[in-house]
PDB file of C-alpha atoms in Angstrom:
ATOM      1  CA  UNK A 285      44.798  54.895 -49.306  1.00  0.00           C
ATOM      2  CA  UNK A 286      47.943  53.199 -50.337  1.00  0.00           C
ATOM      3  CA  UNK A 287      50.642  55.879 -51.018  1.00  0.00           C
ATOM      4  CA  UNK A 288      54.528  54.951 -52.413  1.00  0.00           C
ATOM      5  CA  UNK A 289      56.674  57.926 -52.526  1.00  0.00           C
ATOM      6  CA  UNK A 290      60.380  57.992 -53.888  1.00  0.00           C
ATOM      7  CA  UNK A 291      62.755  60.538 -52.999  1.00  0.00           C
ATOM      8  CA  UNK A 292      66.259  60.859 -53.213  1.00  0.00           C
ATOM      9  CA  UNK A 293      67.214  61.143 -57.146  1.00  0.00           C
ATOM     10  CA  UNK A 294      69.543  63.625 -58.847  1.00  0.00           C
ATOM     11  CA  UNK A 295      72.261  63.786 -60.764  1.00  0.00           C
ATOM     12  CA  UNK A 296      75.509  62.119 -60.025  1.00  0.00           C
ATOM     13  CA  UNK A 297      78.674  61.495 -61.938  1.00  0.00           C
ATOM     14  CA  UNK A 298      80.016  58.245 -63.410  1.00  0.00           C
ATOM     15  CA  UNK A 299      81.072  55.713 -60.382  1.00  0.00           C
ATOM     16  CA  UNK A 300      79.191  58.099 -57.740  1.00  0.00           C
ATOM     17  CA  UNK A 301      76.490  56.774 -55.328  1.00  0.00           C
ATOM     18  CA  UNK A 302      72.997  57.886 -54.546  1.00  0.00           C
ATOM     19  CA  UNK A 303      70.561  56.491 -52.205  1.00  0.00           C
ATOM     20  CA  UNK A 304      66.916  56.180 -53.188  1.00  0.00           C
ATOM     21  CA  UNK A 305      64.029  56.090 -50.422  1.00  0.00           C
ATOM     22  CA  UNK A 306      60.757  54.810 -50.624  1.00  0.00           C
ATOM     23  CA  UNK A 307      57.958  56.152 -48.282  1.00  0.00           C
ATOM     24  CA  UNK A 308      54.631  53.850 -47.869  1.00  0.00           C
ATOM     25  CA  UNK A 309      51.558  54.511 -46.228  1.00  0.00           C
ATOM     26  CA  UNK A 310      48.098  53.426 -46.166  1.00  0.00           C
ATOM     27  CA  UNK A 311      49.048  49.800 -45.533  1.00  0.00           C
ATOM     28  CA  UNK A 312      50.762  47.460 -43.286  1.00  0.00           C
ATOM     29  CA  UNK A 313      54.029  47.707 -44.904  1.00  0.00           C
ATOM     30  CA  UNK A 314      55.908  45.028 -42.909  1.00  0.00           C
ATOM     31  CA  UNK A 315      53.001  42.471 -44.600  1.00  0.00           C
ATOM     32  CA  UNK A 316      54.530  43.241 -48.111  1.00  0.00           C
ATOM     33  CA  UNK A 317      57.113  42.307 -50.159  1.00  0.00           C
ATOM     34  CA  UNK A 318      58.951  45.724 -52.029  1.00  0.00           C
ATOM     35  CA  UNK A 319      60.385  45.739 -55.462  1.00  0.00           C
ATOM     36  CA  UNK A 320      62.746  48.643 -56.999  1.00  0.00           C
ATOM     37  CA  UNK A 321      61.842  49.065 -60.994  1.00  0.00           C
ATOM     38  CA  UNK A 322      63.301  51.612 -63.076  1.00  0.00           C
ATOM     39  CA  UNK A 323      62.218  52.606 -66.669  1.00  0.00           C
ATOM     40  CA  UNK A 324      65.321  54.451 -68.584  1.00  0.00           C
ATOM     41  CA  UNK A 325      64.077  57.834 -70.955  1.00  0.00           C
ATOM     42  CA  UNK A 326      62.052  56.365 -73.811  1.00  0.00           C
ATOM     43  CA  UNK A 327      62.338  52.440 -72.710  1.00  0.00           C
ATOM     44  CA  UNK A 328      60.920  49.654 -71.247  1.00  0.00           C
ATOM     45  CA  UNK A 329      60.476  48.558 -67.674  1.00  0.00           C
ATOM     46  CA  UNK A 330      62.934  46.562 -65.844  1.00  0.00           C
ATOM     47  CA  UNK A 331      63.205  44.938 -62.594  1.00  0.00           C
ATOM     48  CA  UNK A 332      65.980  45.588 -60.186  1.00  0.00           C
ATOM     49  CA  UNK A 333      65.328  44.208 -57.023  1.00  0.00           C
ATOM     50  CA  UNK A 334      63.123  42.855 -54.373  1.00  0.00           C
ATOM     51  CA  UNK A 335      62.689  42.497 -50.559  1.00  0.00           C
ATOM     52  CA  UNK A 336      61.153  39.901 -48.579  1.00  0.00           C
ATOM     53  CA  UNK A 337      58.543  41.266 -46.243  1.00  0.00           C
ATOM     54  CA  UNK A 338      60.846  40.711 -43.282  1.00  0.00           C
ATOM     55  CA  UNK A 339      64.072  41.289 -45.387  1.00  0.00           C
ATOM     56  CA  UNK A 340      65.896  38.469 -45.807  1.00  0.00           C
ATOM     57  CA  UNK A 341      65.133  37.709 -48.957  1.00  0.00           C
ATOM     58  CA  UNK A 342      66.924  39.683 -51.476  1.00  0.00           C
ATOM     59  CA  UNK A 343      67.401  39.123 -55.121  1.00  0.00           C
ATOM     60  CA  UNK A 344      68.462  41.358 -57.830  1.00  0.00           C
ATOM     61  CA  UNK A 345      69.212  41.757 -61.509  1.00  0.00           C
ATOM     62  CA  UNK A 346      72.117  40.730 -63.098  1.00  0.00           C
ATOM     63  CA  UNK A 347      72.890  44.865 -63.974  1.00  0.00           C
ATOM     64  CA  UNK A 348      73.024  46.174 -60.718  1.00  0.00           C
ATOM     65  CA  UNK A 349      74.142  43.296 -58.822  1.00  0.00           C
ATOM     66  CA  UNK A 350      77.181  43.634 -56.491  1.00  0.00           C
ATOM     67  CA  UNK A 351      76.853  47.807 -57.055  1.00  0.00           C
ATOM     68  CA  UNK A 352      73.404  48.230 -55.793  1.00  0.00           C
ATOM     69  CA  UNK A 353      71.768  47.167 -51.991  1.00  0.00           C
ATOM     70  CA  UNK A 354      67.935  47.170 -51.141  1.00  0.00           C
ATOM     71  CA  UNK A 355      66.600  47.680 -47.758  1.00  0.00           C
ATOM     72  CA  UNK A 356      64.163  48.185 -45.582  1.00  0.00           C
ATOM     73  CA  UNK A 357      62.789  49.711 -42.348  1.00  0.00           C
ATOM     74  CA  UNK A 358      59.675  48.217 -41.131  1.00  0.00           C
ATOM     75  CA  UNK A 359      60.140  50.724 -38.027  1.00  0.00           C
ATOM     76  CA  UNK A 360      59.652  53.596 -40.713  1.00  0.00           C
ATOM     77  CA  UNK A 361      57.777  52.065 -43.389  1.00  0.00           C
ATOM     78  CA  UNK A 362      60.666  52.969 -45.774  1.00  0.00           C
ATOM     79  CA  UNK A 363      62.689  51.090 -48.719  1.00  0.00           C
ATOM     80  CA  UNK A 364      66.103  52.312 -49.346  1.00  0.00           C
ATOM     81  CA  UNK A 365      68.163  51.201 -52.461  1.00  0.00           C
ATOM     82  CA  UNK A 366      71.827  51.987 -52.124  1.00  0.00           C
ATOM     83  CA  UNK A 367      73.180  52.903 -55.279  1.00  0.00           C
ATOM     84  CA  UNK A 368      77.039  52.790 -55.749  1.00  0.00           C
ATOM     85  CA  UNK A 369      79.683  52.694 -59.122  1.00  0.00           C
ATOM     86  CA  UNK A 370      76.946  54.426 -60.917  1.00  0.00           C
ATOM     87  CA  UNK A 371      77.300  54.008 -64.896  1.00  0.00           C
ATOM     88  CA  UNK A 372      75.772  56.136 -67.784  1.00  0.00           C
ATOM     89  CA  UNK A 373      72.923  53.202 -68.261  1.00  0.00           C
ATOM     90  CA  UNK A 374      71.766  53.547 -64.082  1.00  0.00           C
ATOM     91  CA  UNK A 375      69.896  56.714 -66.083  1.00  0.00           C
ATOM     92  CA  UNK A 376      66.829  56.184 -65.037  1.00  0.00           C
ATOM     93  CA  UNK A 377      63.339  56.745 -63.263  1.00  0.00           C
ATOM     94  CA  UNK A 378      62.995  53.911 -60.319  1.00  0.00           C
ATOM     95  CA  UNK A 379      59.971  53.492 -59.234  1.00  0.00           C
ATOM     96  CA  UNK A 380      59.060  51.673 -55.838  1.00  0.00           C
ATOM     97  CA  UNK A 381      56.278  49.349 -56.273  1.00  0.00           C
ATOM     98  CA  UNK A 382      54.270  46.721 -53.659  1.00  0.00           C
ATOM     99  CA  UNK A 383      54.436  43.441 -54.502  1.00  0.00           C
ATOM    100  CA  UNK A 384      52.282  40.398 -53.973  1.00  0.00           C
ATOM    101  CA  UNK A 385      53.647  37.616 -53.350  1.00  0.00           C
ATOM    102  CA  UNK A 386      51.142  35.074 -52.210  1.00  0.00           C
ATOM    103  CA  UNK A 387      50.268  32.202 -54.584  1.00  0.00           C
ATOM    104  CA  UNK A 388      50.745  35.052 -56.975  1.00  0.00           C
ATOM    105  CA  UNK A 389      53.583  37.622 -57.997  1.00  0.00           C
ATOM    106  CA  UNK A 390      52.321  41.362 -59.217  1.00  0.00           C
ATOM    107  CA  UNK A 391      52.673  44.703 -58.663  1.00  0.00           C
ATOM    108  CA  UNK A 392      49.693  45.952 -57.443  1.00  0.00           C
ATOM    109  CA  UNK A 393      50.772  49.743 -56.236  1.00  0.00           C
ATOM    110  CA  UNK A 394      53.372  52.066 -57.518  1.00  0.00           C
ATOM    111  CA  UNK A 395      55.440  55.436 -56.383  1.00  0.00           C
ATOM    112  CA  UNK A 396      55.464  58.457 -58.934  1.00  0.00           C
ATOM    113  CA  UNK A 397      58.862  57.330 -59.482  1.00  0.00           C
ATOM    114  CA  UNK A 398      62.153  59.378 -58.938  1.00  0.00           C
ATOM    115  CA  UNK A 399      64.648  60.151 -61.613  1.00  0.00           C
ATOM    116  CA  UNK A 400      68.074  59.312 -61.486  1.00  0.00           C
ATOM    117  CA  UNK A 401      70.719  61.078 -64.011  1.00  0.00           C
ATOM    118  CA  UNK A 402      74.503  59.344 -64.372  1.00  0.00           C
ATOM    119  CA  UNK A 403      76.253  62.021 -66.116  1.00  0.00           C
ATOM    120  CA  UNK A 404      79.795  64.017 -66.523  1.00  0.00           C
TER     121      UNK A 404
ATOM    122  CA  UNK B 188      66.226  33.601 -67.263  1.00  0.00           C
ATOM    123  CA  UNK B 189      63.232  33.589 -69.111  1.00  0.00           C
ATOM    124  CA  UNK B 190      62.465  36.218 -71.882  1.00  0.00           C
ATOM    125  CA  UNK B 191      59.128  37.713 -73.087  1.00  0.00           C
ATOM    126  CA  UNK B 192      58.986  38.862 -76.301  1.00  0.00           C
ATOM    127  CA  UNK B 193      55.514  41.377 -77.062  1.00  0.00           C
ATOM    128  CA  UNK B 194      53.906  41.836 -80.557  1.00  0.00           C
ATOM    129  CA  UNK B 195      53.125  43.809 -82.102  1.00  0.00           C
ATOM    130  CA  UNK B 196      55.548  46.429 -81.140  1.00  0.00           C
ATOM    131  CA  UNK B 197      52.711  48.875 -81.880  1.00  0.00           C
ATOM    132  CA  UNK B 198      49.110  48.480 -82.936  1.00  0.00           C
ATOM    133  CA  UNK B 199      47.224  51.280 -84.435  1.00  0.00           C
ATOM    134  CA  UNK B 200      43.426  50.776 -83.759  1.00  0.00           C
ATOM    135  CA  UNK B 201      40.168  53.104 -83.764  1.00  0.00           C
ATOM    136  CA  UNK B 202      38.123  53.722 -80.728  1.00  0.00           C
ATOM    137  CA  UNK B 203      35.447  50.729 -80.168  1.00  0.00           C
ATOM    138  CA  UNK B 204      37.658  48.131 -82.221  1.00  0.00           C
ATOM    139  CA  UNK B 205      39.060  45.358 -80.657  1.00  0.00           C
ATOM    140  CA  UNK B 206      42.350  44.996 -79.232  1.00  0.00           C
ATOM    141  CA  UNK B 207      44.648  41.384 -78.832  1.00  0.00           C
ATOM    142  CA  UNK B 208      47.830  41.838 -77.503  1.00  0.00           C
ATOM    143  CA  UNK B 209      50.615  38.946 -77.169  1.00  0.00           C
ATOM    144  CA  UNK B 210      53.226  38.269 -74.848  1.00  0.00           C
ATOM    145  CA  UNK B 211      55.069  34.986 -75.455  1.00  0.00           C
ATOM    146  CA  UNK B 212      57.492  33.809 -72.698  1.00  0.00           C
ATOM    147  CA  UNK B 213      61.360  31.937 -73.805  1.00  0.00           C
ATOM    148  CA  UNK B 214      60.201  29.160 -71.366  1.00  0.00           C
ATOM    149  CA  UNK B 215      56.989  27.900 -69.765  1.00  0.00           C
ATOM    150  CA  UNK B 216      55.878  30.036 -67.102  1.00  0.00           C
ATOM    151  CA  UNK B 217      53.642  29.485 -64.414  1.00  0.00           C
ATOM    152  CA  UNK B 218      50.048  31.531 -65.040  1.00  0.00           C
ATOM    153  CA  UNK B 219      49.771  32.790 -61.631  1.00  0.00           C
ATOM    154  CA  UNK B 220      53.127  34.754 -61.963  1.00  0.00           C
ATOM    155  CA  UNK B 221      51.354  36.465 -65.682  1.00  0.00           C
ATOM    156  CA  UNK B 222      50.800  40.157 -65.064  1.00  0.00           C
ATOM    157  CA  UNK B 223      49.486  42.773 -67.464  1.00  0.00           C
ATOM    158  CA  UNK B 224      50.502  46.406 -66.940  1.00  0.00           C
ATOM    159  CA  UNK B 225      49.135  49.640 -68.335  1.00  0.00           C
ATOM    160  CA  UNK B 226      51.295  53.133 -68.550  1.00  0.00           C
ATOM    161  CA  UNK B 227      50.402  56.179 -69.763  1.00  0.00           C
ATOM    162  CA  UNK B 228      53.050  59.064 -71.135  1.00  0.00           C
ATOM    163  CA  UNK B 229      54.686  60.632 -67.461  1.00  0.00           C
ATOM    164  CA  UNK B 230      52.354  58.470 -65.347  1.00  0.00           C
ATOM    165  CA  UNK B 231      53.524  55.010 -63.303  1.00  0.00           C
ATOM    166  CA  UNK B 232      52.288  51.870 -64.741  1.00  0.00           C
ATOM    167  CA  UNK B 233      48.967  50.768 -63.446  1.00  0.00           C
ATOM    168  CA  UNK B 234      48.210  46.961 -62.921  1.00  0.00           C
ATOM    169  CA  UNK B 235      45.218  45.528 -65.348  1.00  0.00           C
ATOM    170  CA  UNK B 236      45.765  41.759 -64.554  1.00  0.00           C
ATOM    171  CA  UNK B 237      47.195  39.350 -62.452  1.00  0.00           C
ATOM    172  CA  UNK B 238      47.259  36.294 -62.162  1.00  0.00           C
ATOM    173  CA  UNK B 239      47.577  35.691 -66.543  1.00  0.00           C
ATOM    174  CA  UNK B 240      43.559  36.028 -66.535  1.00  0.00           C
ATOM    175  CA  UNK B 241      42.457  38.069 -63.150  1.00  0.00           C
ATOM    176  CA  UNK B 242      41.519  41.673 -63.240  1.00  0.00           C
ATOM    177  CA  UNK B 243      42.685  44.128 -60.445  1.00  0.00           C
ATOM    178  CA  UNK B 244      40.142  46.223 -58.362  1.00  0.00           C
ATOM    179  CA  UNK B 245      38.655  48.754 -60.974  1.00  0.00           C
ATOM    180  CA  UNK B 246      39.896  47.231 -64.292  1.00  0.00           C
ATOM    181  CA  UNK B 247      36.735  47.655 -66.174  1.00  0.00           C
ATOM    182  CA  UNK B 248      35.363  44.431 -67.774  1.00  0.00           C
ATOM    183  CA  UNK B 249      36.406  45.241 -71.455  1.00  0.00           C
ATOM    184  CA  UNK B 250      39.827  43.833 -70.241  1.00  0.00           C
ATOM    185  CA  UNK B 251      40.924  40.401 -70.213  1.00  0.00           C
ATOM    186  CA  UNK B 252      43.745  38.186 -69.607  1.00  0.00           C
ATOM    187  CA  UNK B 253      44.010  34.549 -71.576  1.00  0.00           C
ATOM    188  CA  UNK B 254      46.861  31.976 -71.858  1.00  0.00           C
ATOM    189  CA  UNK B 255      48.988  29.464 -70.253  1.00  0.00           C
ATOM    190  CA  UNK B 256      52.718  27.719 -70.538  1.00  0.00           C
ATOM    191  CA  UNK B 257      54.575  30.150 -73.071  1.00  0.00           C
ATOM    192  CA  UNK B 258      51.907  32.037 -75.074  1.00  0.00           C
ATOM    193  CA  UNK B 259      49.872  34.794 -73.085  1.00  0.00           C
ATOM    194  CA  UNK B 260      47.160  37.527 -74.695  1.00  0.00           C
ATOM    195  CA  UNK B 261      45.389  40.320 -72.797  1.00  0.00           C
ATOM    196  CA  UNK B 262      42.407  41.681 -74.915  1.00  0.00           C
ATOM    197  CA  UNK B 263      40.574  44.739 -75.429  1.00  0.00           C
ATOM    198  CA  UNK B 264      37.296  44.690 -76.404  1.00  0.00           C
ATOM    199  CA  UNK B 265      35.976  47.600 -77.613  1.00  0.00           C
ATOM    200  CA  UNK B 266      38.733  50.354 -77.180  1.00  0.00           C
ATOM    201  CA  UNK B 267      38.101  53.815 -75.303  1.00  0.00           C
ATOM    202  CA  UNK B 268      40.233  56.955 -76.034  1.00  0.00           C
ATOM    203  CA  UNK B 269      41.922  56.400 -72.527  1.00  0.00           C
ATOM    204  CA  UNK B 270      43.028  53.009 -73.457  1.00  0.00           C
ATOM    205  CA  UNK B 271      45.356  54.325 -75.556  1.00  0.00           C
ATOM    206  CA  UNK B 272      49.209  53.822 -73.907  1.00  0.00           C
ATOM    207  CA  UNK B 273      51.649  51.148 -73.741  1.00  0.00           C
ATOM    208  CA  UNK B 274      51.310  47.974 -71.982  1.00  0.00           C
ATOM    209  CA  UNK B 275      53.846  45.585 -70.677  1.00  0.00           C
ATOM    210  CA  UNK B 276      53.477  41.892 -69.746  1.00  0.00           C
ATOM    211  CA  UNK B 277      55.349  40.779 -66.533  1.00  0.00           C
ATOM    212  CA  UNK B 278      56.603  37.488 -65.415  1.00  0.00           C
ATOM    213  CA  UNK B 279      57.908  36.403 -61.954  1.00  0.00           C
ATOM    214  CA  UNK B 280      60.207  33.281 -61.860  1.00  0.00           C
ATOM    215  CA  UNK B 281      61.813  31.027 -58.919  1.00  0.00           C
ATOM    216  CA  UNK B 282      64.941  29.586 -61.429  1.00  0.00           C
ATOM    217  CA  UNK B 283      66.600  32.066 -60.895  1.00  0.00           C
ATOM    218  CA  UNK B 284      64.864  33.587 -59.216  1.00  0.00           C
ATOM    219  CA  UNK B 285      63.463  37.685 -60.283  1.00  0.00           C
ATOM    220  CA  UNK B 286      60.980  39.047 -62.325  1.00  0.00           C
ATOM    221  CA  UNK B 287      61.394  40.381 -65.868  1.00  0.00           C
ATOM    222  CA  UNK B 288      59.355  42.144 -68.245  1.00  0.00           C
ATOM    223  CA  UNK B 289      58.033  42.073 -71.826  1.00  0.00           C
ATOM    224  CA  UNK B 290      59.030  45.425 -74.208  1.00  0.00           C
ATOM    225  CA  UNK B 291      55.964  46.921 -74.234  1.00  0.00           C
ATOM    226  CA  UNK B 292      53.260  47.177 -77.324  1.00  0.00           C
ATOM    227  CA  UNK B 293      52.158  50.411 -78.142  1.00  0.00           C
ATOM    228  CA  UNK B 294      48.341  51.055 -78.469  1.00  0.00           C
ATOM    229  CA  UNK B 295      48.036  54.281 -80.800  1.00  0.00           C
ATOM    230  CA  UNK B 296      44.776  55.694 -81.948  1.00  0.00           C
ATOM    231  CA  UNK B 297      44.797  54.990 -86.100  1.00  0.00           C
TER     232      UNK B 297
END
């Protein structure tokens, strides 16, 4: 069965980094696009970034662009996002998700998610 | 980029009522890049529909997905005690390029 699982949050101070993995298994991860979304305490859901299946296609949003850096190891079946300047509003869970990408564009399988704390 | 804006914010319904729920995007946006998305309290969000009108494997049949161009509605039909969460409505758009989502409405039992 398909299985996402995030590692790699903590807590870090203002303008620290963190890196975030992303473990899949259960499917031919080098078929899939990957998308980081995070969901800060008591909010919505928003998009960060996604990943071509071979990698190179990258886009992110416009809040973590230029600080943050997806990537991937199809070697490993792992997604890495590189997480640097980190701000009070990074505060987050980010969840790994798969994406399809085919004639459509949805998130069909998610991680437990991994919580990430920007904090003095 | 394109916005969605959800309503209600939250909807307070009864077990075995009906539920419509709207999501109604800034700019047109192309129905096969519609997704519906339920989350529980401390759980992931789970995918209902893709697609603006297709249900994922295991969605059971009292969910649907309508709309097209700007104004988009997934439905409940007769509401079970595990329906009860938040849902979000996603779109995924080429100009620019990214994906955004809606702010969630709030399904609570009345």
């Amino acid at each position: 069965q398909v299985q996402l699982v995030e590692s790699g949050g903590g807590l870090v101070k203002p303008g620290g980094s963190l890196r975030l993995s992303c473990a899949a298994s259960g499917f031919t991860f080098s078929d899939y696009y990957m998308s980081w979304i995070r969901q800060a305490p008591g909010k919505g859901l928003e998009w960060v970034s996604y990943i071509s299946s071979s990698g190179s296609t990258i886009y992110y949003a416009d809040s973590v662009k230029g600080r943050f850096t997806i990537s991937r190891d199809n070697a490993k079946n792992s997604l890495y996002l590189q997480m640097n300047s980190l701000r009070a509003e990074d505060t987050a869970v980010y969840y790994c998700a798969r994406a399809h990408s085919s004639g459509y564009y949805y998130h069909d399988y998610w991680g437990q998610g991994t919580l990430v704390t920007v904090s003095s | 980029e394109i916005v969605l804006t959800q309503s209600p914010g939250t909807l307070s319904l009864s077990p075995g009522e009906r539920a419509t729920l709207s999501c109604r995007a800034s700019q047109s946006v192309s129905s096969s890049y519609l997704a519906w998305y339920q989350q529980k309290p401390g759980q992931a969000p789970r995918l209902l529909i893709y697609g603006a009108s297709s249900r994922a494997t295991g969605i059971p049949d009292r969910f649907s997905g309508s709309g097209s161009g700007t104004d988009f509605t997934l439905t409940i039909s007769r509401l079970e005690p595990e329906d009860f969460a938040v849902y979000y409505c996603q779109q995924y758009g080429s100009s620019p390029p990214g994906v955004t989502f809606g702010q969630g409405t709030r399904l609570e039992i009345k």
